[in-house]
PDB file of C-alpha atoms in Angstrom:
ATOM      1  CA  MET A  72       0.000   0.000   0.000  1.00 42.00           C
ATOM      2  CA  LYS A  73       2.789   2.378   0.907  1.00 42.00           C
ATOM      3  CA  SER A  74       4.382   2.000  -2.535  1.00 44.00           C
ATOM      4  CA  PHE A  75       1.105   2.705  -4.324  1.00 43.00           C
ATOM      5  CA  LEU A  76       0.441   5.781  -2.205  1.00 41.00           C
ATOM      6  CA  THR A  77       4.028   6.852  -2.842  1.00 42.00           C
ATOM      7  CA  LEU A  78       3.369   6.582  -6.582  1.00 42.00           C
ATOM      8  CA  LEU A  79       0.185   8.573  -6.192  1.00 41.00           C
ATOM      9  CA  ILE A  80       2.008  11.263  -4.240  1.00 38.00           C
ATOM     10  CA  LEU A  81       4.770  11.376  -6.858  1.00 37.00           C
ATOM     11  CA  ILE A  82       2.148  12.286  -9.417  1.00 35.00           C
ATOM     12  CA  PHE A  83       1.833  15.722  -7.932  1.00 33.00           C
ATOM     13  CA  PHE A  84       5.544  16.355  -8.006  1.00 33.00           C
ATOM     14  CA  PHE A  85       5.615  15.542 -11.713  1.00 34.00           C
ATOM     15  CA  TYR A  86       2.334  17.230 -12.638  1.00 32.00           C
ATOM     16  CA  GLY A  87       2.636  18.911 -16.018  1.00 31.00           C
ATOM     17  CA  CYS A  88       0.997  20.135 -19.191  1.00 31.00           C
ATOM     18  CA  LYS A  89      -0.879  18.258 -21.933  1.00 31.00           C
ATOM     19  CA  GLY A  90       0.717  16.584 -24.962  1.00 34.00           C
ATOM     20  CA  GLN A  91      -0.317  14.804 -28.151  1.00 34.00           C
ATOM     21  CA  LYS A  92      -3.274  12.442 -28.393  1.00 37.00           C
ATOM     22  CA  ASP A  93      -2.995   8.886 -29.713  1.00 41.00           C
ATOM     23  CA  GLU A  94      -6.196   8.275 -31.679  1.00 41.00           C
ATOM     24  CA  ASN A  95      -5.573   4.532 -32.204  1.00 47.00           C
ATOM     25  CA  VAL A  96      -6.189   3.347 -28.663  1.00 54.00           C
ATOM     26  CA  SER A  97      -9.583   2.826 -27.097  1.00 66.00           C
ATOM     27  CA  ALA A  98     -10.397   4.843 -24.012  1.00 69.00           C
ATOM     28  CA  ILE A  99     -12.128   3.823 -20.806  1.00 69.00           C
ATOM     29  CA  ASN A 100     -15.465   5.477 -20.138  1.00 67.00           C
ATOM     30  CA  ILE A 101     -15.045   6.847 -16.652  1.00 61.00           C
ATOM     31  CA  ASP A 102     -18.482   8.414 -16.488  1.00 54.00           C
ATOM     32  CA  LYS A 103     -21.052   9.631 -18.992  1.00 45.00           C
ATOM     33  CA  TYR A 104     -19.083  12.848 -19.566  1.00 44.00           C
ATOM     34  CA  SER A 105     -15.482  11.722 -19.883  1.00 54.00           C
ATOM     35  CA  SER A 106     -13.122   8.910 -20.799  1.00 81.00           C
ATOM     36  CA  ILE A 107      -9.452   8.193 -20.378  1.00 88.00           C
ATOM     37  CA  ASN A 108      -7.015   6.663 -22.821  1.00 92.00           C
ATOM     38  CA  PHE A 109      -4.274   5.922 -20.287  1.00 96.00           C
ATOM     39  CA  LEU A 110      -1.645   5.545 -23.044  1.00 95.00           C
ATOM     40  CA  ASP A 111      -2.316   8.959 -24.541  1.00 95.00           C
ATOM     41  CA  ASN A 112       0.967  10.859 -24.878  1.00 95.00           C
ATOM     42  CA  LYS A 113      -0.464  13.804 -22.953  1.00 94.00           C
ATOM     43  CA  TYR A 114      -0.433  11.631 -19.820  1.00 95.00           C
ATOM     44  CA  GLN A 115       3.256  10.795 -20.306  1.00 95.00           C
ATOM     45  CA  VAL A 116       4.496  14.402 -20.120  1.00 93.00           C
ATOM     46  CA  ASN A 117       6.030  13.886 -16.681  1.00 93.00           C
ATOM     47  CA  GLY A 118       8.022  10.962 -17.997  1.00 97.00           C
ATOM     48  CA  PHE A 119       8.666   7.338 -17.284  1.00 98.00           C
ATOM     49  CA  PHE A 120      10.545   6.360 -14.146  1.00 98.00           C
ATOM     50  CA  ILE A 121      11.599   3.347 -12.120  1.00 98.00           C
ATOM     51  CA  PRO A 122      10.123   3.600  -8.602  1.00 96.00           C
ATOM     52  CA  ASP A 123      12.309   2.888  -5.579  1.00 93.00           C
ATOM     53  CA  ILE A 124      10.432  -0.225  -4.469  1.00 91.00           C
ATOM     54  CA  PRO A 125      11.553  -3.833  -3.874  1.00 88.00           C
ATOM     55  CA  ASN A 126      10.326  -5.107  -7.272  1.00 91.00           C
ATOM     56  CA  PRO A 127      10.678  -2.117  -9.630  1.00 96.00           C
ATOM     57  CA  TYR A 128       9.180  -1.723 -13.089  1.00 97.00           C
ATOM     58  CA  PRO A 129       8.754   1.127 -15.583  1.00 98.00           C
ATOM     59  CA  THR A 130       5.825   3.391 -14.853  1.00 98.00           C
ATOM     60  CA  TYR A 131       4.450   6.866 -15.365  1.00 98.00           C
ATOM     61  CA  THR A 132       1.846   8.772 -13.414  1.00 96.00           C
ATOM     62  CA  TYR A 133      -0.671  11.480 -14.082  1.00 94.00           C
ATOM     63  CA  SER A 134      -2.955  13.696 -12.043  1.00 90.00           C
ATOM     64  CA  ASP A 135      -5.854  15.869 -12.984  1.00 85.00           C
ATOM     65  CA  LYS A 136      -8.276  17.277 -10.400  1.00 85.00           C
ATOM     66  CA  LYS A 137     -11.166  16.794 -12.848  1.00 86.00           C
ATOM     67  CA  ARG A 138     -10.420  13.104 -13.529  1.00 87.00           C
ATOM     68  CA  GLY A 139      -8.319  11.864 -10.635  1.00 92.00           C
ATOM     69  CA  ILE A 140      -4.951  10.181 -10.554  1.00 94.00           C
ATOM     70  CA  PHE A 141      -3.516   7.106 -12.175  1.00 96.00           C
ATOM     71  CA  SER A 142      -0.339   5.224 -12.856  1.00 96.00           C
ATOM     72  CA  VAL A 143       0.488   3.092 -15.878  1.00 98.00           C
ATOM     73  CA  ASP A 144       2.778   0.187 -15.039  1.00 98.00           C
ATOM     74  CA  PHE A 145       4.768  -1.966 -17.451  1.00 98.00           C
ATOM     75  CA  ILE A 146       4.928  -5.433 -15.923  1.00 97.00           C
ATOM     76  CA  GLY A 147       7.342  -7.888 -17.522  1.00 97.00           C
ATOM     77  CA  LYS A 148       5.640 -11.008 -18.865  1.00 97.00           C
ATOM     78  CA  ASN A 149       8.385 -13.197 -17.457  1.00 96.00           C
ATOM     79  CA  ASP A 150      10.818 -13.108 -14.518  1.00 94.00           C
ATOM     80  CA  GLU A 151      13.786 -12.120 -16.690  1.00 96.00           C
ATOM     81  CA  THR A 152      11.970  -9.073 -18.088  1.00 97.00           C
ATOM     82  CA  GLN A 153      10.787  -8.087 -14.621  1.00 95.00           C
ATOM     83  CA  TYR A 154      14.247  -8.485 -13.106  1.00 96.00           C
ATOM     84  CA  PHE A 155      15.831  -6.322 -15.839  1.00 97.00           C
ATOM     85  CA  TRP A 156      14.761  -3.187 -13.903  1.00 97.00           C
ATOM     86  CA  SER A 157      16.191  -4.263 -10.550  1.00 96.00           C
ATOM     87  CA  ILE A 158      19.105  -2.256  -9.163  1.00 94.00           C
ATOM     88  CA  ASN A 159      20.568  -5.647  -8.125  1.00 93.00           C
ATOM     89  CA  ASN A 160      20.639  -7.026 -11.677  1.00 94.00           C
ATOM     90  CA  SER A 161      24.254  -6.863 -12.860  1.00 90.00           C
ATOM     91  CA  LYS A 162      23.079  -7.312 -16.479  1.00 94.00           C
ATOM     92  CA  GLY A 163      20.002  -5.100 -16.365  1.00 96.00           C
ATOM     93  CA  TYR A 164      19.017  -1.477 -16.816  1.00 97.00           C
ATOM     94  CA  PHE A 165      21.399  -0.174 -14.137  1.00 96.00           C
ATOM     95  CA  LEU A 166      24.413  -2.123 -15.518  1.00 94.00           C
ATOM     96  CA  LYS A 167      26.507   0.939 -16.387  1.00 91.00           C
ATOM     97  CA  SER A 168      24.865   3.335 -13.974  1.00 93.00           C
ATOM     98  CA  THR A 169      27.048   5.669 -11.930  1.00 94.00           C
ATOM     99  CA  ASN A 170      24.002   7.460 -10.541  1.00 96.00           C
ATOM    100  CA  PRO A 171      21.027   5.077 -10.145  1.00 95.00           C
ATOM    101  CA  GLU A 172      18.806   7.826  -8.752  1.00 95.00           C
ATOM    102  CA  ASN A 173      19.202   9.920 -11.908  1.00 96.00           C
ATOM    103  CA  ASP A 174      19.001   6.900 -14.205  1.00 97.00           C
ATOM    104  CA  SER A 175      15.730   5.826 -12.577  1.00 97.00           C
ATOM    105  CA  GLN A 176      14.278   9.150 -13.825  1.00 97.00           C
ATOM    106  CA  ASN A 177      15.706   8.949 -17.384  1.00 97.00           C
ATOM    107  CA  SER A 178      12.357   8.805 -19.144  1.00 97.00           C
ATOM    108  CA  LYS A 179      13.707   8.552 -22.696  1.00 97.00           C
ATOM    109  CA  ALA A 180      16.092   5.680 -21.901  1.00 97.00           C
ATOM    110  CA  ILE A 181      13.403   3.805 -19.971  1.00 98.00           C
ATOM    111  CA  LYS A 182      10.750   4.242 -22.650  1.00 97.00           C
ATOM    112  CA  ASN A 183      13.164   3.166 -25.399  1.00 97.00           C
ATOM    113  CA  LEU A 184      13.886  -0.114 -23.598  1.00 97.00           C
ATOM    114  CA  ILE A 185      10.253  -1.151 -23.251  1.00 97.00           C
ATOM    115  CA  LYS A 186       9.482  -3.717 -25.933  1.00 95.00           C
ATOM    116  CA  GLU A 187       5.697  -3.687 -26.152  1.00 91.00           C
ATOM    117  CA  ASN A 188       5.251  -7.449 -26.623  1.00 95.00           C
ATOM    118  CA  ASP A 189       7.316  -8.232 -23.496  1.00 97.00           C
ATOM    119  CA  TYR A 190       5.045  -6.351 -21.085  1.00 98.00           C
ATOM    120  CA  TYR A 191       1.592  -6.291 -19.629  1.00 98.00           C
ATOM    121  CA  VAL A 192       0.389  -2.704 -19.362  1.00 98.00           C
ATOM    122  CA  VAL A 193      -1.700  -2.078 -16.248  1.00 98.00           C
ATOM    123  CA  ALA A 194      -3.382   1.186 -15.290  1.00 97.00           C
ATOM    124  CA  SER A 195      -4.462   1.801 -11.700  1.00 97.00           C
ATOM    125  CA  TYR A 196      -7.023   4.573 -11.476  1.00 97.00           C
ATOM    126  CA  LEU A 197      -8.315   6.529  -8.489  1.00 96.00           C
ATOM    127  CA  SER A 198     -11.246   8.706  -9.542  1.00 94.00           C
ATOM    128  CA  ASN A 199     -11.465  12.306  -8.367  1.00 92.00           C
ATOM    129  CA  LYS A 200     -14.714  11.403  -6.555  1.00 94.00           C
ATOM    130  CA  PHE A 201     -12.557   9.415  -4.102  1.00 95.00           C
ATOM    131  CA  ILE A 202     -10.000  12.168  -3.474  1.00 92.00           C
ATOM    132  CA  THR A 203      -9.921  14.995  -0.955  1.00 89.00           C
ATOM    133  CA  TYR A 204      -7.319  17.601  -1.866  1.00 82.00           C
ATOM    134  CA  THR A 205      -5.714  18.936   1.308  1.00 81.00           C
ATOM    135  CA  GLY A 206      -3.062  21.280  -0.069  1.00 72.00           C
ATOM    136  CA  GLY A 207      -2.914  24.168  -2.447  1.00 63.00           C
ATOM    137  CA  GLU A 208      -0.460  24.251  -5.331  1.00 62.00           C
ATOM    138  CA  ASP A 209       1.513  21.235  -4.095  1.00 62.00           C
ATOM    139  CA  GLY A 210      -1.438  18.912  -4.761  1.00 66.00           C
ATOM    140  CA  GLU A 211      -1.495  17.096  -1.442  1.00 79.00           C
ATOM    141  CA  PHE A 212      -4.444  14.750  -1.158  1.00 85.00           C
ATOM    142  CA  GLU A 213      -5.994  11.964   0.862  1.00 89.00           C
ATOM    143  CA  PRO A 214      -8.170   9.147  -0.383  1.00 92.00           C
ATOM    144  CA  LYS A 215     -11.706   9.425   0.969  1.00 93.00           C
ATOM    145  CA  PRO A 216     -13.032   6.668   3.231  1.00 91.00           C
ATOM    146  CA  ASN A 217     -13.869   3.577   1.171  1.00 92.00           C
ATOM    147  CA  ALA A 218     -12.013   4.974  -1.864  1.00 96.00           C
ATOM    148  CA  LYS A 219     -11.659   2.377  -4.605  1.00 96.00           C
ATOM    149  CA  THR A 220      -8.863   1.980  -7.103  1.00 97.00           C
ATOM    150  CA  ILE A 221      -9.754   0.296 -10.387  1.00 97.00           C
ATOM    151  CA  PHE A 222      -7.174  -1.713 -12.340  1.00 97.00           C
ATOM    152  CA  TYR A 223      -7.218  -2.057 -16.117  1.00 97.00           C
ATOM    153  CA  LEU A 224      -5.177  -4.275 -18.450  1.00 97.00           C
ATOM    154  CA  TYR A 225      -4.355  -3.084 -21.957  1.00 97.00           C
ATOM    155  CA  GLU A 226      -5.082  -5.995 -24.283  1.00 94.00           C
ATOM    156  CA  ASP A 227      -6.042  -6.157 -27.963  1.00 92.00           C
ATOM    157  CA  ARG A 228      -5.796  -2.348 -28.186  1.00 92.00           C
ATOM    158  CA  LYS A 229      -8.460  -1.980 -25.470  1.00 94.00           C
ATOM    159  CA  TRP A 230      -8.500  -1.323 -21.743  1.00 95.00           C
ATOM    160  CA  LYS A 231     -10.193  -4.123 -19.818  1.00 95.00           C
ATOM    161  CA  GLN A 232     -11.086  -3.858 -16.151  1.00 95.00           C
ATOM    162  CA  ILE A 233      -9.318  -6.611 -14.215  1.00 97.00           C
ATOM    163  CA  GLY A 234      -9.923  -5.596 -10.620  1.00 96.00           C
ATOM    164  CA  GLU A 235     -11.103  -3.138  -8.038  1.00 96.00           C
ATOM    165  CA  ILE A 236      -9.994  -2.779  -4.430  1.00 96.00           C
ATOM    166  CA  GLU A 237     -10.325  -0.334  -1.588  1.00 96.00           C
ATOM    167  CA  THR A 238      -7.360   1.979  -2.031  1.00 95.00           C
ATOM    168  CA  LEU A 239      -6.178   1.617   1.560  1.00 93.00           C
ATOM    169  CA  LYS A 240      -6.142  -2.184   1.180  1.00 95.00           C
ATOM    170  CA  ILE A 241      -3.764  -2.281  -1.794  1.00 94.00           C
ATOM    171  CA  PRO A 242      -0.840  -4.489  -0.752  1.00 93.00           C
ATOM    172  CA  GLU A 243       2.634  -3.009  -0.494  1.00 91.00           C
ATOM    173  CA  ASP A 244       3.981  -5.410  -3.140  1.00 92.00           C
ATOM    174  CA  ILE A 245       2.068  -3.865  -6.017  1.00 92.00           C
ATOM    175  CA  LEU A 246       3.934  -5.950  -8.618  1.00 93.00           C
ATOM    176  CA  SER A 247       2.680  -9.225  -7.116  1.00 94.00           C
ATOM    177  CA  PHE A 248      -0.791  -7.770  -6.694  1.00 96.00           C
ATOM    178  CA  GLU A 249      -1.042  -6.634 -10.318  1.00 97.00           C
ATOM    179  CA  THR A 250       0.508  -9.887 -11.586  1.00 96.00           C
ATOM    180  CA  ASN A 251      -2.134 -11.855  -9.658  1.00 96.00           C
ATOM    181  CA  LEU A 252      -4.913  -9.689 -11.110  1.00 97.00           C
ATOM    182  CA  ILE A 253      -3.582 -10.398 -14.609  1.00 97.00           C
ATOM    183  CA  LYS A 254      -3.425 -14.167 -13.948  1.00 95.00           C
ATOM    184  CA  LYS A 255      -6.985 -14.238 -12.573  1.00 95.00           C
ATOM    185  CA  TYR A 256      -8.241 -12.259 -15.552  1.00 95.00           C
ATOM    186  CA  GLN A 257      -6.460 -14.581 -18.005  1.00 93.00           C
ATOM    187  CA  THR A 258      -7.848 -17.660 -16.251  1.00 91.00           C
ATOM    188  CA  ILE A 259     -11.386 -16.307 -16.511  1.00 89.00           C
ATOM    189  CA  THR A 260     -11.061 -15.261 -20.158  1.00 85.00           C
ATOM    190  CA  ASN A 261      -9.412 -18.571 -21.126  1.00 84.00           C
ATOM    191  CA  LYS A 262     -12.366 -20.483 -19.624  1.00 79.00           C
ATOM    192  CA  LYS A 263     -14.752 -18.475 -21.802  1.00 72.00           C
ATOM    193  CA  ASP A 264     -12.893 -19.476 -25.001  1.00 62.00           C
TER     194      ASP A 264
END
């Protein structure tokens, strides 16, 4: 839970302006008035980064007081791809790093190393209706009681809801949590086929 809240808090430090729109990706209807295409370039303006958590992965975050906050996580489809981003991997992303803290924020390098077919793309979304903003310009916030975070998997050029959980109950190991959501979703969809 702490790592997810840390990611949500980081959103406000990286809050920025809007960018280009990718018209080829389906959006999620959040309510009858709006929708979100989590992969839209305008949500990537603050850049990709590798969070300082036990099982790191590429991610980016976005915040908008009208929509809420979300992160988009790139989860390796196998252990080798997941381990590539670990600071402890002597053959991974940090191989030649002299400053891991700076390299973990090198958006261009991170984005260039993400091979689309090697990753599950998961968006975790906390709607603005579940957020109480407590600060001014710095964007401090608290989730409201019983706030729910919804998780989506990007598959077949569409966002598919794979889970929902009370925000305060999200486990600290978000990688394992999201991986389990993906496995459960795949098990259910494979039974339908």
